PDB file of C-alpha atoms in Angstrom:
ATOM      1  CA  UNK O   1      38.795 -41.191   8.546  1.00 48.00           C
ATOM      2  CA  UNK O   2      37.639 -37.530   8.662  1.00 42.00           C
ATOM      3  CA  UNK O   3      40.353 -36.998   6.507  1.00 43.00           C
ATOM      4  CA  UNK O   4      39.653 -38.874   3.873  1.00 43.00           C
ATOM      5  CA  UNK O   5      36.284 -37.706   3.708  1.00 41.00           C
ATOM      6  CA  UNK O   6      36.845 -34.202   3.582  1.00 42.00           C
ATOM      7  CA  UNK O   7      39.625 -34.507   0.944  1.00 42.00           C
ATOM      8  CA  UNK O   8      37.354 -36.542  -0.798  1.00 42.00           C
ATOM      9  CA  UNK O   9      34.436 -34.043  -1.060  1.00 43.00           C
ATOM     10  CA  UNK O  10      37.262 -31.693  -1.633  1.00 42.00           C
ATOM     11  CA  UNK O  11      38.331 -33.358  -4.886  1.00 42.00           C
ATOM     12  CA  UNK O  12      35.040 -34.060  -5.958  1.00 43.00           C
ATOM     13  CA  UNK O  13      34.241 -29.918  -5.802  1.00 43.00           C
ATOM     14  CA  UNK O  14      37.389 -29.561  -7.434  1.00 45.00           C
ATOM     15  CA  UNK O  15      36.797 -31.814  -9.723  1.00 43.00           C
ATOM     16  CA  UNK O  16      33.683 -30.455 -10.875  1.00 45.00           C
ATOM     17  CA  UNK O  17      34.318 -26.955 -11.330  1.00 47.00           C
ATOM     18  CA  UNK O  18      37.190 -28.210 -13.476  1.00 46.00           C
ATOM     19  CA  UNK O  19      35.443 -30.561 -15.131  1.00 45.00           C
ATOM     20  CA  UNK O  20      31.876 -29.466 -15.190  1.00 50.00           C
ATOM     21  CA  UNK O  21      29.282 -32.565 -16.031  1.00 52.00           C
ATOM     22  CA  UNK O  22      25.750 -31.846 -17.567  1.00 56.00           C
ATOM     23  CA  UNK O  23      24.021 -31.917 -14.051  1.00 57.00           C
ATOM     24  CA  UNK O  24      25.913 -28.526 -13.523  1.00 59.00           C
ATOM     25  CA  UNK O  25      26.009 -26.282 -16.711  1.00 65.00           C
ATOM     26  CA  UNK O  26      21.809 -26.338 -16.256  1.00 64.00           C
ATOM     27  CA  UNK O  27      21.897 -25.139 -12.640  1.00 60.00           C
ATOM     28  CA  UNK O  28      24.314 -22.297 -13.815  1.00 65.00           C
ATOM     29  CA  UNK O  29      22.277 -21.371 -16.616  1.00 65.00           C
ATOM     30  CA  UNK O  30      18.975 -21.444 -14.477  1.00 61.00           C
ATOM     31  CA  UNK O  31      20.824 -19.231 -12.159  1.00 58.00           C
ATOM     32  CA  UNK O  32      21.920 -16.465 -14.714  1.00 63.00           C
ATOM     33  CA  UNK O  33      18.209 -16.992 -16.139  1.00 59.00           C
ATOM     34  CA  UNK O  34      17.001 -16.227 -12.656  1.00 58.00           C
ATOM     35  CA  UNK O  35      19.243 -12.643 -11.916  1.00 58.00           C
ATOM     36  CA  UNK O  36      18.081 -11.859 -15.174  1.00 57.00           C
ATOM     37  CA  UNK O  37      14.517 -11.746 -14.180  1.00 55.00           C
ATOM     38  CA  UNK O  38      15.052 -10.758 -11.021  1.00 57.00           C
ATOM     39  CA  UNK O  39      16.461  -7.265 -12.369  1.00 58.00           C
ATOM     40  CA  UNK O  40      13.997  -7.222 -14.443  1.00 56.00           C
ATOM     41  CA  UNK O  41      11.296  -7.481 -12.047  1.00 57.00           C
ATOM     42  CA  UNK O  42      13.702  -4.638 -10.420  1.00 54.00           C
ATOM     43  CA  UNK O  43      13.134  -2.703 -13.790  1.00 57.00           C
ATOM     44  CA  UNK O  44       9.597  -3.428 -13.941  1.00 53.00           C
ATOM     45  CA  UNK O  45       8.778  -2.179 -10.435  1.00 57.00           C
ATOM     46  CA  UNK O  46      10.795   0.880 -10.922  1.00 57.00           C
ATOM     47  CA  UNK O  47       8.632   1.734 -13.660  1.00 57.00           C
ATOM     48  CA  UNK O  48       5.612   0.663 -11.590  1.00 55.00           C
ATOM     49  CA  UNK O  49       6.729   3.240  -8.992  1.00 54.00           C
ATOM     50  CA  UNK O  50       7.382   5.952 -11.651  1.00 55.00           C
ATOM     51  CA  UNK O  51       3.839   5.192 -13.034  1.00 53.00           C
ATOM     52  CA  UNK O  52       2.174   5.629  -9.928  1.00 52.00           C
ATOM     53  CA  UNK O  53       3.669   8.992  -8.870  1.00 52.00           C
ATOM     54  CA  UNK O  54       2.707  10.336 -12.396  1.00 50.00           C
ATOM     55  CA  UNK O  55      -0.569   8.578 -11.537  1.00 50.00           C
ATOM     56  CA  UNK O  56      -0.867  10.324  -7.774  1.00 50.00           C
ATOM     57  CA  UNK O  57       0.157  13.786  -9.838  1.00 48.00           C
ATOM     58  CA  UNK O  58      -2.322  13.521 -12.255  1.00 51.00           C
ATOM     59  CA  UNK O  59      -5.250  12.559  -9.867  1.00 48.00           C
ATOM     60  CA  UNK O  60      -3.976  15.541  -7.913  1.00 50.00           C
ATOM     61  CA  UNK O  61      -4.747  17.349 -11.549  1.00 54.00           C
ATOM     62  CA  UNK O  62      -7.442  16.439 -12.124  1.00 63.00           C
ATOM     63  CA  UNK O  63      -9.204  16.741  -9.032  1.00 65.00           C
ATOM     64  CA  UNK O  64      -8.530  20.488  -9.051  1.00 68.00           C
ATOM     65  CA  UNK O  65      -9.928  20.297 -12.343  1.00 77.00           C
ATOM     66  CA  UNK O  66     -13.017  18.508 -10.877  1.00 82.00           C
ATOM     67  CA  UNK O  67     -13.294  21.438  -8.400  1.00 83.00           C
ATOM     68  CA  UNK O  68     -12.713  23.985 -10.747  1.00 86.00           C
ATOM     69  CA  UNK O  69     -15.301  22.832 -13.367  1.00 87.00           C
ATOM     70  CA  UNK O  70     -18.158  22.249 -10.155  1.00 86.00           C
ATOM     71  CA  UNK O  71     -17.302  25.536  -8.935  1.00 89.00           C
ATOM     72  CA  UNK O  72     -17.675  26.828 -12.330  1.00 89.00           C
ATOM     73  CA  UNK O  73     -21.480  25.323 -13.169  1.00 89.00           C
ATOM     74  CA  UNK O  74     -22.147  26.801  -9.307  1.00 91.00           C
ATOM     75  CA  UNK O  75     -21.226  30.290 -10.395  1.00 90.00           C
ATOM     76  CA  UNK O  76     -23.223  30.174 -13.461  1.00 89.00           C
ATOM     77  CA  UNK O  77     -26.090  28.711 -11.899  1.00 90.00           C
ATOM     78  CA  UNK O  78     -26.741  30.405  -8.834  1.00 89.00           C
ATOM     79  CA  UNK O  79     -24.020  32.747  -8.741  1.00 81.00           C
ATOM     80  CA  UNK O  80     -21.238  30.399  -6.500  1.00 70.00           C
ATOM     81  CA  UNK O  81     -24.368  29.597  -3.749  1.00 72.00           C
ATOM     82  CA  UNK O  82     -26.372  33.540  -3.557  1.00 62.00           C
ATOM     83  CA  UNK O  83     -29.495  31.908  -5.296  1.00 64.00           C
ATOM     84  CA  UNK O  84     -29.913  28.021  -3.818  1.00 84.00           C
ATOM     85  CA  UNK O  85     -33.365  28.079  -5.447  1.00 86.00           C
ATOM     86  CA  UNK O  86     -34.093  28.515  -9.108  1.00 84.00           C
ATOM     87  CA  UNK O  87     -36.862  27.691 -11.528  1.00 82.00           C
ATOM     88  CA  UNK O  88     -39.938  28.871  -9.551  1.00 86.00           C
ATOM     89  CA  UNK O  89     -38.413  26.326  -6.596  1.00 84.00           C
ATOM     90  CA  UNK O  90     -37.725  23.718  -9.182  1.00 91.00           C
ATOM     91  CA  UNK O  91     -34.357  24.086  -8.831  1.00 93.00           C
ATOM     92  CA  UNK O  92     -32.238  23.795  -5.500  1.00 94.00           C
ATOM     93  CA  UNK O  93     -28.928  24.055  -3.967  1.00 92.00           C
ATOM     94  CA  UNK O  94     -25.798  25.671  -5.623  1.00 93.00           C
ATOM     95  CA  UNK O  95     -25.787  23.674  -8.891  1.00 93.00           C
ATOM     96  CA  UNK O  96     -29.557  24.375  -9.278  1.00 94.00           C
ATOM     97  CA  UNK O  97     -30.135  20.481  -9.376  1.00 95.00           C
ATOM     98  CA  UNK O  98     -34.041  19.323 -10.428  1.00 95.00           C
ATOM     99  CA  UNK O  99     -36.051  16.781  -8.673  1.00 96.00           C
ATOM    100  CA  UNK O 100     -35.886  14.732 -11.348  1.00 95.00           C
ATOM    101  CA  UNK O 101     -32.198  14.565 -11.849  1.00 95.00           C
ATOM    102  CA  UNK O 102     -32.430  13.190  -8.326  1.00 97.00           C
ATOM    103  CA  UNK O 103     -34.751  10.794  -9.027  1.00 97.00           C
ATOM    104  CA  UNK O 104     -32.723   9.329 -12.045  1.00 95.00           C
ATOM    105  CA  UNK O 105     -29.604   9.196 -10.344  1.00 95.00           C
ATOM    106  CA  UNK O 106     -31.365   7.305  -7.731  1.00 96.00           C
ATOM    107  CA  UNK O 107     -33.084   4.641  -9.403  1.00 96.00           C
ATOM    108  CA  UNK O 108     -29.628   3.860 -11.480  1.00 93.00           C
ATOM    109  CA  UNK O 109     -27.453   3.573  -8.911  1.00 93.00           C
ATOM    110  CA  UNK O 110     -29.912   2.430  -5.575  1.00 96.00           C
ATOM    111  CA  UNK O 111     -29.640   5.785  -4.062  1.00 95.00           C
ATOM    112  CA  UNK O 112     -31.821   7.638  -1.581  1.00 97.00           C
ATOM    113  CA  UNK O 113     -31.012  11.157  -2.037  1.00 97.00           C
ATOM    114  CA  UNK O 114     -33.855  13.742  -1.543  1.00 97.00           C
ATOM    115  CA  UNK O 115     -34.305  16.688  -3.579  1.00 96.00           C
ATOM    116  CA  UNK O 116     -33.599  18.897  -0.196  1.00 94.00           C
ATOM    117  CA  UNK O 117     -29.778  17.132  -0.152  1.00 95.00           C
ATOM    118  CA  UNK O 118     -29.051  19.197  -3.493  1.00 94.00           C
ATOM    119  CA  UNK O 119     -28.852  21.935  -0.783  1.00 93.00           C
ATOM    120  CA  UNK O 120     -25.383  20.733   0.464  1.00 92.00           C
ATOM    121  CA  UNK O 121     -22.778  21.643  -2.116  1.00 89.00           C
ATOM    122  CA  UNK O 122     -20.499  18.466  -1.184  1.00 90.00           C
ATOM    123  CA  UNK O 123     -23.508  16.207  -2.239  1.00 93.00           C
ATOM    124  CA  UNK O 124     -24.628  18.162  -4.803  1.00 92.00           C
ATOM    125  CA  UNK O 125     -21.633  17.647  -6.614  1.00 91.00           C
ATOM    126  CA  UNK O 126     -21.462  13.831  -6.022  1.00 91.00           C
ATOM    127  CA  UNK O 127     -25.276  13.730  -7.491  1.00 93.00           C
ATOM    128  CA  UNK O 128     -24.071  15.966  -9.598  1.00 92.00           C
ATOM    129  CA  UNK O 129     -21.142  13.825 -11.192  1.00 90.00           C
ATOM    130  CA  UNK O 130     -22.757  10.551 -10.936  1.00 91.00           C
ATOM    131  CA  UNK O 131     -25.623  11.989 -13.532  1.00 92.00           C
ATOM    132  CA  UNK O 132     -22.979  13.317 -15.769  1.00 89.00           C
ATOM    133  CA  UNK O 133     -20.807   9.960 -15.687  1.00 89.00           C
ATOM    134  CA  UNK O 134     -24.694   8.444 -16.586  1.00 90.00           C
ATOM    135  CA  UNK O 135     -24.796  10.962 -19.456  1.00 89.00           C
ATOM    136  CA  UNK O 136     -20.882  10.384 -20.662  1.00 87.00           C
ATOM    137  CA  UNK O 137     -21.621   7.037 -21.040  1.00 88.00           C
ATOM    138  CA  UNK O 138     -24.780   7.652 -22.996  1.00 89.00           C
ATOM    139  CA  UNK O 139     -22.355   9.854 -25.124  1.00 87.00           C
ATOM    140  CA  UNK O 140     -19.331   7.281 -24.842  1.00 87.00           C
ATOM    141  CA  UNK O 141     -22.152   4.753 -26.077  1.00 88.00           C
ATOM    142  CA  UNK O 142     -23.415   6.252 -28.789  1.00 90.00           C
ATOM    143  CA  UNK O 143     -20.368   8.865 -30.236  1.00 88.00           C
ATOM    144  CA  UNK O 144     -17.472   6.097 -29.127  1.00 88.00           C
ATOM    145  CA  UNK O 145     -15.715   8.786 -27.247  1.00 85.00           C
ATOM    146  CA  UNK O 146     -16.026  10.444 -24.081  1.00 85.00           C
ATOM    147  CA  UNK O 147     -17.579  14.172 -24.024  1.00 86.00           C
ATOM    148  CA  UNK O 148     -15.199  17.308 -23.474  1.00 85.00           C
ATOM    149  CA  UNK O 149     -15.657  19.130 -20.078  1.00 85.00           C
ATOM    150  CA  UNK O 150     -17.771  21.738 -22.175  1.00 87.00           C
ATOM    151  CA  UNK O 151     -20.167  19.411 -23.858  1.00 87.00           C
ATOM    152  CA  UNK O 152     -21.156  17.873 -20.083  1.00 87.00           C
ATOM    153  CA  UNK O 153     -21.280  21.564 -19.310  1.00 88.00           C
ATOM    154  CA  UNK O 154     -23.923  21.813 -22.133  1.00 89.00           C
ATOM    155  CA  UNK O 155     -25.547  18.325 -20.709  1.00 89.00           C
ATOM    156  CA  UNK O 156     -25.616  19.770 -17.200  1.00 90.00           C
ATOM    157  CA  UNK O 157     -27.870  22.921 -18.703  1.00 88.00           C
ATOM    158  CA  UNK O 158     -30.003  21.078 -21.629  1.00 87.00           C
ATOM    159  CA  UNK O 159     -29.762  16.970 -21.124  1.00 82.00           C
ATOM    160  CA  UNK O 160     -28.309  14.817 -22.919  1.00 79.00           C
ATOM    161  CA  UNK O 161     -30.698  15.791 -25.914  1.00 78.00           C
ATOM    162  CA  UNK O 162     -29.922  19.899 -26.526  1.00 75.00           C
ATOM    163  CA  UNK O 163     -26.351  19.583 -25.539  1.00 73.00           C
ATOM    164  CA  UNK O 164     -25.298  20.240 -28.813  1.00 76.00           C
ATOM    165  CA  UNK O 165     -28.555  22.519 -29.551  1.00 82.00           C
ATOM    166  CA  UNK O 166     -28.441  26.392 -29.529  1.00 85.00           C
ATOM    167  CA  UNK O 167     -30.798  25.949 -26.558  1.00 86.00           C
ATOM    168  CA  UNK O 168     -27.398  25.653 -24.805  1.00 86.00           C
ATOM    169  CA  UNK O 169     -24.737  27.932 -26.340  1.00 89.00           C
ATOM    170  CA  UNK O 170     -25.261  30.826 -24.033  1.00 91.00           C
ATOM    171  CA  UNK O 171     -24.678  28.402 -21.187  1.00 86.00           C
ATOM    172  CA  UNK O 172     -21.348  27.115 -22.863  1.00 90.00           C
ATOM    173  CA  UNK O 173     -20.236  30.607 -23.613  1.00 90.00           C
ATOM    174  CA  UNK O 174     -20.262  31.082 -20.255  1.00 90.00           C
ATOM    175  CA  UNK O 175     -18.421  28.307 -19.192  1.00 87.00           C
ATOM    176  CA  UNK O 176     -15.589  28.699 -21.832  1.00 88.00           C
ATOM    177  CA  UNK O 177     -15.703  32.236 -20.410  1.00 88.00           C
ATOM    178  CA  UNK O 178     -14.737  31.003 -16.917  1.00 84.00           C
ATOM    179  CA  UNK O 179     -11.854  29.020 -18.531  1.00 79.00           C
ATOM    180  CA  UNK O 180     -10.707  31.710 -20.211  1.00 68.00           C
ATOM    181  CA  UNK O 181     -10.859  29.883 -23.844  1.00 54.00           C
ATOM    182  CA  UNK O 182     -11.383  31.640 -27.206  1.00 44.00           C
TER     183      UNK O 182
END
């Protein structure tokens, strides 16, 4: 009896790879359907990874940009940390940051840095960017594009309002100085 049954599933794979019903042509087509996307998921993840290491790269960029441009402002402003105080005591820490700057940064995003924090160059900076991302969205808002390094330079020293005033072209011939533009 086991015999017959295993020549009779025998036949009856034989018989349908020779003669292929309707039932089967599906399942092969689902399967070729299915490698397909499967390499090209592989594809797609391959140019995941590749868009992430450019990605990683470019952060890695740009964050020595970041440092570059904050070290910048603090050499132009208190000469890279000599001075911490500026404006009659107005001004504090390496970036030569104003109460008031502090305040604003505070109240927008529920912050409770003090005007003595500015001291610390690590947290000056942080203040420091989070009031020039509030200003580059002003800009962003109003202009539909984001500012150039050298107009937030010009924010940094005037505001939003005289970055683009004479009031601050000394300041951003200084900093296109430290870049080394013409």
């Amino acid at each position: 009896m086991k015999h017959i049954a295993i020549m009779t599933i025998g036949f009856c794979i034989g018989y349908i790879m020779i003669f292929p019903d309707d039932t089967t042509q599906p399942l092969q087509q689902q399967l070729e359907e299915r490698d397909c996307t499967i390499e090209n998921l592989k594809d797609s993840l391959n140019t995941i990874q590749l868009k992430i290491d450019s990605l990683k790269y470019d952060y890695v960029e740009e964050k020595s940009e970041i440092l570059f441009f904050w070290n910048t402002l603090a050499k132009i402003e208190s000469s890279g940390g000599i001075h911490l105080l500026g404006d009659n005591g107005k001004a504090k820490g390496p970036l030569q940051i104003h109460k008031g700057l502090v305040i604003d940064v505070n109240k927008m995003y529920n912050l409770s840095y003090t005007h003595d924090d500015m001291f610390d160059y690590t947290t000056s900076q942080y203040v420091g960017s989070l009031y020039l991302n509030m200003l580059a969205k002003r800009h962003y808002n109003i202009y539909k594009s984001l500012p150039t390094k050298f107009q937030l330079g010009r924010m940094w020293n005037g505001g939003f309002g005289l970055y683009n005033d004479n009031a601050t072209l000394a300041y951003y011939n200084k900093l296109k100085s430290n870049y080394n533009i013409n």
